[in-house]
Amino acid sequence: MAVLTPRERPRRWSLDDIVVTDPPIIRRAIGAASIGNITEWYDFGVYAYFEPTIKEVFFAHLGDTAGTIATFGLFAVAFLVRPFGGMFFGPLADRIGRNQVLATTMILMALGTFAIGCIPDQNAIGIWAPMLLLCARLLQGFSTGGEYGNAMTFIAEYAPDRRRGFLGSWLEFGTFTGYLLGALVVTLADATLSHDQLLAWGWRLPFFVALPLGVVGVYLRMRLADTPAFAALEKESEEREKSNRTGDEAKILAKLWPYVLVCMGLVVVWNVPNYMLTSYMPTYVTSTVPDATGGGVSSSTSQWLQIAVMVVALLTIPVIGLISDRVGRKPIIWTGIAGLILLAFPMVLLVRTDNAFAVFVGLLMMGLTLICFSATMPSTLPSLFPTKVRGAGLSVAFNVAVSLFAGTTSVVVGALVGLTGDLNWPAYYLIIAGIIGAVSVYFLQEPNGKHMWGSAPAAQSEAEAEELVGAQARRSGPNSH
């Protein structure tokens, strides 16, 4: 099987065809898309760091192990409905536009997070407390299923071809900002409130912050027009639009199954280390390792180490995205894959020590490996699908892969460690993800500098547009048509 290439006829682009997007509009588009990631990962950060508190509030009647599994299970259950959110919102974005869908998912995400803070504890309403928490998590999962794939599409379709790596990386800058914000809020709450205050009311406050974040996000998104690529698609023909409305996305995607599989493999290699670092490592460092070996570091030390790693990642992602516009996406993705396969055991062994600096180095190695994917995937994955089914293809492939293989990382690895007593399961899991990623990236065509499949080339200035037309003319020769 050869490297996958977009199946479209060669075309001679004129200056009128090339899309030129003003830098101020691009900056607004990035901000509008990233704010959703900030809200989504703010909730993930709050939930992951508040895991011991949430366990006491909602699962006090269960034992320690069962309570931990139940808490992580509610974290993972949101991923079960993400494919349904992707199947609903992805095709909808291909029909009515990316922007309207992103505003809707933003509202639902903020309401779901805010609702968690309003739920009475188990002492007040009994079994209804975890049931309402389950409902709120399902709402979050459904909305997230339509959020991330369409946010990637939104930025990719706005970005000029030569800067898509750098501009797309800002979406993940929003991810790490949200997680860092959640970690900081929880750490400060732990430091300033007593245990009884946290259980009584303090744990609710971080979840309430999601509502104003959501209001800001909706405001930013509603100020923008839809992407140039979608606007051009709408103008192509009435028949094409009518076809899109009849549900032909499934038939088109069925024909594009190799691209769907490659997309899913890339999502796995990206998100397994993502959830390993952000969701499982806090518990692994502070509970699993100490229970098994008597080592480990304190909860507060672990929180500050995670925050330090997030800060490094936050500052590094745009730099890696910028480099990918120079050297290509694939070399950086290959670097991340090599890091997962070769350094998985050193990472985990360092994290298992009771030396804070060694734990930091292990977490940092995992974080630096992760950002090789975080900085490149937002600009890589949208290139795998044509414009007319990009929202559907990306949303479905992304969310199915996350739900089945990546979002369940903390539950699966935690269960495997508990069943086998082998503390090296995080390393095994990272290596397996690296192998899946290696197979997927082998079949990936380098997307750097190329226009989006089914869309006209995009430039950041008239001069660059003229340069693109001139370069195409020189490659084609004077007699090409």
XYZ file of C-alpha atoms in Angstrom:
481
model
C 0.000 0.000 0.000
C 1.447 3.360 -1.028
C 1.482 6.593 0.912
C -2.036 8.030 0.922
C -2.481 11.087 -1.293
C -5.566 13.301 -1.758
C -7.585 12.039 -4.706
C -8.253 15.212 -6.670
C -7.495 16.216 -10.223
C -4.531 18.524 -10.855
C -5.784 22.053 -11.365
C -4.261 25.303 -12.552
C -5.107 27.946 -9.943
C -5.561 31.571 -10.931
C -4.923 34.576 -8.720
C -8.684 34.961 -8.248
C -8.956 31.411 -6.904
C -6.429 31.797 -4.091
C -7.861 32.746 -0.701
C -6.117 35.600 1.100
C -7.050 35.933 4.781
C -6.074 39.024 6.729
C -3.835 38.346 9.776
C -6.249 40.090 12.216
C -9.070 37.793 11.109
C -6.809 34.746 11.510
C -5.895 35.821 15.032
C -9.579 36.202 15.923
C -10.328 32.759 14.442
C -7.563 31.167 16.521
C -8.809 32.839 19.677
C -12.399 31.791 19.016
C -11.424 28.158 18.372
C -8.957 27.917 21.251
C -11.366 29.185 23.892
C -13.372 25.976 23.546
C -10.286 23.912 24.237
C -9.520 26.057 27.255
C -12.991 25.364 28.669
C -12.883 21.641 27.846
C -9.480 21.018 29.372
C -10.104 23.301 32.300
C -12.831 20.840 33.294
C -10.528 17.862 32.688
C -7.847 19.429 34.870
C -10.268 20.234 37.677
C -11.795 16.749 37.595
C -8.420 14.944 37.474
C -6.899 16.922 40.341
C -10.071 16.833 42.422
C -10.336 13.047 42.028
C -9.831 12.321 45.780
C -12.371 15.008 46.745
C -14.942 13.940 44.142
C -14.548 10.374 45.394
C -15.439 11.470 48.936
C -18.352 13.658 47.821
C -20.025 11.176 45.470
C -18.687 7.721 46.388
C -18.052 7.837 50.145
C -20.030 4.601 50.621
C -17.584 2.661 48.435
C -14.174 1.417 49.468
C -11.012 3.209 48.451
C -10.279 1.087 45.371
C -13.898 0.889 44.249
C -14.331 4.625 44.783
C -11.256 5.374 42.676
C -12.489 3.115 39.881
C -15.962 4.702 40.020
C -14.494 8.216 39.875
C -12.249 7.348 36.941
C -15.164 5.497 35.367
C -17.238 8.681 35.366
C -14.254 10.470 33.857
C -14.080 7.833 31.118
C -17.830 7.544 30.519
C -17.857 10.910 28.765
C -15.706 9.335 26.073
C -18.341 6.707 25.333
C -20.715 9.342 23.959
C -18.079 11.390 22.143
C -18.486 9.395 18.894
C -22.219 10.165 18.972
C -21.415 13.844 19.401
C -18.987 13.602 16.493
C -21.537 11.806 14.317
C -24.128 14.486 15.088
C -22.081 17.689 15.026
C -19.493 16.717 12.375
C -21.921 16.277 9.463
C -23.930 19.236 10.783
C -20.847 21.434 10.473
C -20.456 20.299 6.854
C -24.053 21.388 6.179
C -24.659 24.587 8.150
C -21.098 25.752 8.783
C -18.303 25.302 11.314
C -19.030 28.447 13.278
C -22.629 27.754 14.247
C -21.739 24.271 15.455
C -18.790 25.555 17.498
C -21.004 28.118 19.228
C -23.509 25.373 20.121
C -20.888 22.978 21.502
C -19.364 25.818 23.510
C -22.690 26.473 25.253
C -23.272 22.788 26.008
C -19.748 22.273 27.372
C -19.985 25.250 29.715
C -23.432 24.230 30.969
C -22.283 20.652 31.613
C -19.285 21.786 33.659
C -21.310 24.394 35.575
C -23.976 21.773 36.339
C -21.418 19.558 38.115
C -20.818 22.338 40.632
C -24.567 22.550 41.342
C -25.114 18.864 42.180
C -25.943 18.147 45.862
C -23.615 15.645 47.518
C -24.433 12.041 48.293
C -25.412 12.793 51.868
C -28.189 15.077 50.616
C -29.767 13.078 47.771
C -28.152 9.632 47.935
C -27.734 7.684 44.703
C -29.091 10.620 42.672
C -25.831 12.508 43.254
C -23.626 10.178 41.171
C -26.495 9.757 38.683
C -26.664 13.521 38.097
C -22.866 13.619 37.838
C -23.127 10.929 35.191
C -25.678 13.015 33.236
C -23.444 16.083 33.378
C -20.437 14.062 32.187
C -22.496 12.632 29.315
C -23.484 16.146 28.244
C -19.840 17.200 28.362
C -18.820 14.172 26.313
C -21.513 14.701 23.687
C -20.582 18.356 23.208
C -16.850 17.616 23.201
C -17.472 15.114 20.404
C -18.494 17.997 18.182
C -15.985 20.480 19.554
C -12.431 19.395 18.872
C -12.667 18.029 15.329
C -14.573 21.091 14.170
C -12.198 23.438 16.000
C -9.271 21.825 14.154
C -11.162 22.181 10.890
C -12.016 25.791 11.682
C -8.401 26.858 12.219
C -7.000 24.717 9.381
C -9.436 26.220 6.874
C -8.656 29.771 7.984
C -4.869 29.354 8.040
C -2.580 30.123 5.079
C -0.956 26.978 3.698
C 2.567 27.980 4.702
C 1.649 28.850 8.310
C -0.867 26.128 9.114
C 1.492 24.309 11.475
C 2.210 27.366 13.606
C -1.375 28.622 13.647
C -2.841 25.168 14.288
C -0.523 24.665 17.256
C -2.319 27.482 19.076
C -5.342 25.205 19.396
C -3.254 22.955 21.648
C -1.890 26.044 23.377
C -5.514 26.494 24.444
C -5.649 22.862 25.598
C -2.655 23.236 27.892
C -3.859 26.657 29.060
C -7.164 25.131 30.159
C -5.518 22.220 31.910
C -2.986 24.511 33.588
C -5.769 26.851 34.693
C -7.690 23.925 36.182
C -4.599 22.609 37.955
C -3.790 26.024 39.396
C -7.330 26.596 40.665
C -7.428 23.185 42.371
C -3.931 23.606 43.836
C -4.839 27.005 45.256
C -8.097 25.633 46.654
C -6.193 22.801 48.358
C -3.712 25.291 49.794
C -6.245 27.819 51.117
C -9.208 25.687 52.231
C -9.419 23.029 54.875
C -10.429 19.482 53.990
C -13.889 20.010 55.500
C -14.363 23.258 53.553
C -13.414 21.512 50.307
C -15.937 18.746 50.913
C -18.682 21.169 51.978
C -18.515 23.768 49.204
C -14.958 24.499 48.035
C -14.870 21.797 45.346
C -17.807 23.474 43.568
C -16.118 26.818 42.902
C -13.759 25.696 40.102
C -16.685 24.189 38.176
C -18.624 27.467 38.392
C -15.798 29.270 36.555
C -16.701 27.371 33.367
C -19.848 29.440 32.791
C -18.141 32.837 32.263
C -15.503 31.072 30.138
C -18.302 29.707 27.980
C -19.959 33.124 27.610
C -16.665 34.618 26.405
C -16.210 31.732 23.970
C -19.653 32.090 22.423
C -19.140 35.850 22.050
C -15.815 35.376 20.249
C -17.168 32.686 17.950
C -20.322 34.529 16.949
C -18.285 37.554 15.837
C -16.603 35.557 13.073
C -17.891 34.609 9.649
C -17.502 31.004 8.573
C -14.263 29.707 7.074
C -13.326 30.670 3.495
C -13.195 26.990 2.502
C -16.751 26.354 3.678
C -17.994 29.584 2.078
C -16.460 28.507 -1.246
C -18.044 25.074 -0.929
C -21.475 26.629 -0.381
C -21.140 28.574 -3.615
C -20.092 25.616 -5.774
C -23.521 24.285 -6.648
C -27.004 23.818 -5.268
C -26.815 20.139 -6.114
C -23.721 19.627 -3.998
C -25.408 21.278 -1.035
C -28.512 19.185 -1.556
C -26.365 16.045 -1.681
C -24.709 16.997 1.593
C -28.120 17.345 3.224
C -29.211 13.814 2.300
C -26.714 12.086 4.571
C -24.238 10.988 1.895
C -21.362 11.659 4.297
C -21.378 8.013 5.408
C -21.066 6.750 1.818
C -18.239 9.160 1.054
C -16.370 8.282 4.243
C -16.802 4.574 3.535
C -14.850 5.099 0.315
C -12.212 7.026 2.251
C -11.693 4.262 4.853
C -7.862 4.202 4.503
C -7.760 7.901 5.452
C -10.112 7.259 8.378
C -7.825 4.478 9.678
C -4.696 6.620 9.357
C -6.472 9.451 11.165
C -7.506 7.107 13.980
C -3.977 5.759 14.350
C -2.537 9.264 14.581
C -5.171 10.193 17.162
C -4.203 7.165 19.272
C -0.472 7.949 19.292
C -1.280 11.547 20.170
C -3.899 11.042 22.857
C -2.593 8.021 24.767
C 0.417 10.006 26.098
C -1.900 12.986 26.492
C -4.280 11.201 28.868
C -1.466 9.240 30.443
C 0.218 12.483 31.493
C -2.803 14.569 32.380
C -5.284 12.017 33.748
C -3.422 8.975 35.039
C -0.047 10.275 36.220
C -1.440 12.406 39.103
C -2.998 9.287 40.651
C -0.095 7.010 39.671
C 2.452 9.266 41.365
C 0.516 10.007 44.554
C -1.477 6.794 45.126
C -0.449 3.821 42.991
C 3.322 4.039 43.484
C 3.208 4.830 47.235
C 0.738 1.982 47.863
C 2.956 -0.491 45.997
C 6.454 0.606 46.997
C 6.119 3.092 49.825
C 7.845 5.687 47.628
C 6.365 8.435 45.512
C 5.922 12.112 46.281
C 3.238 14.049 48.118
C 0.031 15.211 46.443
C 0.989 18.892 46.596
C 4.479 18.175 45.177
C 2.937 16.163 42.337
C 0.530 18.983 41.529
C 3.295 21.581 41.297
C 5.457 19.254 39.196
C 2.565 18.738 36.773
C 2.018 22.483 36.609
C 5.708 23.022 35.802
C 5.499 20.477 32.968
C 2.376 22.170 31.617
C 4.137 25.542 31.616
C 7.059 24.114 29.625
C 4.649 22.501 27.152
C 2.635 25.699 26.863
C 5.707 27.712 25.914
C 7.118 25.085 23.574
C 4.101 24.105 21.462
C 3.994 27.234 19.233
C 7.742 26.947 18.675
C 7.414 23.336 17.507
C 4.460 24.341 15.337
C 6.579 27.052 13.721
C 9.421 24.594 13.108
C 6.969 22.170 11.462
C 6.241 24.829 8.834
C 9.954 24.741 7.987
C 10.905 21.056 8.201
C 7.498 19.379 7.786
C 5.087 17.609 10.110
C 6.324 14.053 9.608
C 9.885 14.515 10.978
C 8.473 15.951 14.204
C 5.815 13.226 14.487
C 8.513 10.583 13.945
C 10.523 12.204 16.745
C 7.581 11.860 19.119
C 7.035 8.223 18.113
C 10.708 7.412 18.712
C 10.450 9.076 22.110
C 7.437 6.952 23.088
C 9.015 3.663 22.035
C 12.585 4.253 23.247
C 11.984 6.367 26.355
C 8.782 4.864 27.788
C 10.569 2.778 30.411
C 12.994 5.542 31.483
C 10.035 7.920 31.880
C 8.048 5.533 34.054
C 11.044 4.431 36.137
C 11.873 8.058 36.930
C 8.273 8.819 37.863
C 8.272 5.857 40.273
C 11.074 7.259 42.442
C 10.594 9.286 45.628
C 12.908 12.023 44.351
C 10.933 15.095 43.241
C 13.509 16.131 40.624
C 13.579 12.641 39.088
C 9.773 12.598 38.960
C 9.821 15.989 37.263
C 12.322 14.768 34.653
C 10.175 11.711 33.927
C 7.011 13.778 33.562
C 8.874 16.343 31.455
C 10.130 13.640 29.085
C 6.548 12.467 28.665
C 5.381 16.049 28.131
C 8.041 16.855 25.529
C 7.173 13.665 23.645
C 3.519 14.639 23.758
C 4.033 18.106 22.292
C 5.642 16.605 19.184
C 2.093 15.466 18.425
C 0.196 18.344 19.994
C 2.050 20.910 17.880
C 1.558 19.082 14.560
C -1.689 17.095 14.626
C -4.125 20.062 14.487
C -2.636 20.958 11.094
C -2.132 17.341 9.947
C -5.435 15.595 10.617
C -7.720 18.035 8.709
C -5.603 17.478 5.577
C -6.741 13.843 5.425
C -10.303 14.700 4.337
C -11.863 16.781 1.536
C -13.723 19.956 2.467
C -17.231 18.606 1.895
C -16.826 15.860 4.550
C -13.952 17.252 6.589
C -16.069 18.021 9.628
C -17.759 14.611 9.581
C -14.634 12.593 8.791
C -12.437 14.273 11.343
C -15.037 14.342 14.115
C -16.013 10.686 13.717
C -12.484 9.295 13.302
C -11.090 11.452 16.113
C -13.794 10.652 18.653
C -14.032 6.928 17.925
C -10.259 6.602 18.395
C -10.273 8.673 21.573
C -13.255 6.826 23.015
C -12.015 3.312 22.372
C -8.271 3.599 22.869
C -7.103 6.915 24.335
C -9.680 8.432 26.667
C -9.904 5.149 28.546
C -6.151 5.173 29.265
C -6.471 5.974 32.967
C -9.130 3.298 33.546
C -7.433 0.576 31.490
C -3.898 1.178 32.762
C -5.124 1.578 36.330
C -7.019 -1.722 36.092
C -4.052 -3.534 34.527
C -1.698 -2.284 37.228
C -4.197 -3.341 39.905
C -4.782 -6.795 38.427
C -1.160 -7.667 37.643
C 0.741 -5.647 40.237
C 3.115 -4.602 37.418
C 3.918 -0.891 37.722
C 5.378 -0.847 34.206
C 2.015 -0.949 32.447
C 2.145 2.783 31.638
C 5.357 2.101 29.691
C 3.852 -0.879 27.849
C 0.831 1.209 26.896
C 2.954 4.077 25.583
C 5.045 1.671 23.469
C 1.921 0.108 21.957
C 0.636 3.588 21.076
C 4.003 4.421 19.502
C 3.876 1.324 17.286
C 0.334 2.177 16.125
C 1.525 5.707 15.355
C 4.525 4.443 13.382
C 2.297 2.366 11.108
C -0.083 5.292 10.599
C 2.513 7.953 9.844
C 4.180 5.612 7.342
C 1.100 5.934 5.123
C 0.741 9.691 5.664
C 1.611 12.120 2.900
C 3.547 15.150 4.154
C 0.884 17.914 4.360
C 3.220 20.839 5.022
C 2.800 23.734 2.573
C 0.034 22.023 0.584
C -3.460 23.389 0.157
C -6.348 21.634 1.882
C -7.957 18.783 -0.026
C -10.949 20.140 -1.957
C -10.099 23.777 -1.237
C -8.195 26.456 -3.088
C -4.682 27.409 -1.929
C -4.609 29.920 0.949
C -2.111 32.759 1.337
C -1.542 35.408 3.962
C -0.939 38.243 1.474
C -1.477 39.238 -2.152
C 2.259 38.975 -2.744
C 2.295 35.386 -1.503
C -0.710 34.573 -3.703
C 1.146 35.912 -6.757
C 4.170 33.861 -5.758
C 2.040 30.692 -5.549
C 0.575 31.273 -9.024
C 4.007 31.969 -10.454
C 5.523 28.856 -8.877
C 2.685 26.712 -10.229
C 3.190 28.155 -13.706
C 6.906 27.375 -13.606
C 6.269 23.772 -12.512
C 3.545 23.199 -15.094
C 5.285 24.736 -18.078
C 3.864 27.068 -20.724
C 1.726 24.444 -22.450
C -0.147 23.043 -19.466
C -3.911 23.488 -19.129
